[in-house]
Tab-separated table of C-alpha atoms in Angstrom:
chain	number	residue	atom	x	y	z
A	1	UNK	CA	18.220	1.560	51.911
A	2	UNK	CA	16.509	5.001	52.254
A	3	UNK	CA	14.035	6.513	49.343
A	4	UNK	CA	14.978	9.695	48.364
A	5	UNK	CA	13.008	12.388	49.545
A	6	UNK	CA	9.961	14.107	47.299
A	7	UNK	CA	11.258	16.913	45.730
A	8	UNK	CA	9.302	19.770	43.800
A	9	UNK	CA	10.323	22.447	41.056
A	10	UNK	CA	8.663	25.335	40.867
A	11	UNK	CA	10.009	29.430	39.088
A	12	UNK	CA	10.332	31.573	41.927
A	13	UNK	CA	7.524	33.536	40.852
A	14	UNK	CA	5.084	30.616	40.840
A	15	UNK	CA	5.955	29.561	44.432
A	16	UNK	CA	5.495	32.975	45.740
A	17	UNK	CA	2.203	32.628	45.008
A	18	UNK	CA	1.672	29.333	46.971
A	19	UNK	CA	4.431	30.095	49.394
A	20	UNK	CA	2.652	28.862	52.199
A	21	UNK	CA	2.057	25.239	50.414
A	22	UNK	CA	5.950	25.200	49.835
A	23	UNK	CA	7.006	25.947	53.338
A	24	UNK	CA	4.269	23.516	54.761
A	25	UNK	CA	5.865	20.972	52.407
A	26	UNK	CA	9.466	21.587	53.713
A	27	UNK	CA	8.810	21.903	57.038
A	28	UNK	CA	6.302	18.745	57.905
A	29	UNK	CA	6.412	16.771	54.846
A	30	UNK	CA	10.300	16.990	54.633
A	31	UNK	CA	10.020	17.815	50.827
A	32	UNK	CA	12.161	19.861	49.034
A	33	UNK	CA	11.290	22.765	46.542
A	34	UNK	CA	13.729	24.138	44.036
A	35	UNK	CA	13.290	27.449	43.240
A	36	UNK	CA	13.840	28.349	39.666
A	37	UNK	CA	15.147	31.331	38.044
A	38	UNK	CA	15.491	31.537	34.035
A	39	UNK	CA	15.770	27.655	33.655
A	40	UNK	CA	18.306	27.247	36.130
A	41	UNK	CA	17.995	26.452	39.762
A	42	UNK	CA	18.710	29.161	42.022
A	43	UNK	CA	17.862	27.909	45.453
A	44	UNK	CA	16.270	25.528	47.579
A	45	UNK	CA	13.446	25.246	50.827
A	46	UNK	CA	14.292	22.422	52.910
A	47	UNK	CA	13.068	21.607	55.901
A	48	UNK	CA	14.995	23.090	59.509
A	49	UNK	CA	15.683	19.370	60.375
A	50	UNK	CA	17.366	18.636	56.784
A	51	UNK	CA	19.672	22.079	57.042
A	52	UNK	CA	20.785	21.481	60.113
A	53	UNK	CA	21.822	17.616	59.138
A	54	UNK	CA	23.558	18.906	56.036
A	55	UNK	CA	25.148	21.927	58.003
A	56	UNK	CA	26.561	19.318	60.545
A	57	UNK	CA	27.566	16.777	57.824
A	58	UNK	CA	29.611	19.687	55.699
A	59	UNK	CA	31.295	20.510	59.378
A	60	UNK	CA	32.551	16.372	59.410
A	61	UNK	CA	33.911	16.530	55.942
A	62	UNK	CA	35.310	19.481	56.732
A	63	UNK	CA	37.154	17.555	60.033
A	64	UNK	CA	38.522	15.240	57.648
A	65	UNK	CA	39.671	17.156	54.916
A	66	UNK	CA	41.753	19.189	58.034
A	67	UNK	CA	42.890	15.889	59.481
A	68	UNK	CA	44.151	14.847	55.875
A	69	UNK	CA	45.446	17.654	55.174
A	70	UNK	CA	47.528	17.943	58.806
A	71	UNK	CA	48.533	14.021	58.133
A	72	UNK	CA	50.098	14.815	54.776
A	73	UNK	CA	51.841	17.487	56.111
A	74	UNK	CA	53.307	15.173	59.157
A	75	UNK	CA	55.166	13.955	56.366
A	76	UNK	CA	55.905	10.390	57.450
A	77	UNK	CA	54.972	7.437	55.640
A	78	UNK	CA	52.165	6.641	57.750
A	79	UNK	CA	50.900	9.786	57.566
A	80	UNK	CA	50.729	10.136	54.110
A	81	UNK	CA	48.817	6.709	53.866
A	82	UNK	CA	46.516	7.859	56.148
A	83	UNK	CA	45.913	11.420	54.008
A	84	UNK	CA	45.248	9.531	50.770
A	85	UNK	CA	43.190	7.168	52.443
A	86	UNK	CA	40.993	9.715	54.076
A	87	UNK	CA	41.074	12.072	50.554
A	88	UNK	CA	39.952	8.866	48.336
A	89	UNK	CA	37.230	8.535	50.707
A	90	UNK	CA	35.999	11.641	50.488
A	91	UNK	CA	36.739	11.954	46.976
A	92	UNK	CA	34.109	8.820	46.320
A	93	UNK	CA	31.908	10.034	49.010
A	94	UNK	CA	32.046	14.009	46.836
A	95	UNK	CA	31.042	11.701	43.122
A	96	UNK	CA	28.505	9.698	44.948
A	97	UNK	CA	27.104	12.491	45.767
A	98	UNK	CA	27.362	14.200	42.597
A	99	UNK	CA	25.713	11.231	40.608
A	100	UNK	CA	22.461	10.990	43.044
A	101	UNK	CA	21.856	14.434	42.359
């Protein structure tokens, strides 16, 4: 099992001030910073390596929501298994998610 990764909260005006220390943080310590506005998160600094591995994991789910999506439409048995097979997946996969956050 993987440890989560570090992950910092800071108001948007505080880490313009240490800016630097934030992007150093993303970029070779692979630590997060949440940016907040108001009380409420507004944005995030990640790390190039960990936005391009969530950009290419939103394309997959993507590939499989299309591929359940053209199987339920085949309208055959099969295909329909296959659909709500693929959308509980990603329907668990979607809460998991949620619930780590």
């Amino acid at each position: 099992m993987t440890t989560a990764p570090t992950e910092h909260r800071a108001k948007i005006a505080e880490a313009r001030n240490v800016l630097g220390e934030v992007i150093a943080r993303a970029r070779f310590g692979g630590e997060a910073t949440i940016l907040v506005n108001r009380g409420k998160d507004a944005a995030v600094i990640v790390g190039p390596e960990f936005y391009e591995q969530a950009k290419a994991d939103a394309a997959v789910l993507r590939q499989l929501r299309a591929y359940a999506d053209e199987k339920q439409a085949a309208g055959d048995a099969s295909g329909r298994q296959i659909a709500r097979t693929v959308s509980e997946a990603l329907a668990i996969a979607e809460r998991d998610a949620r619930s780590s956050d």
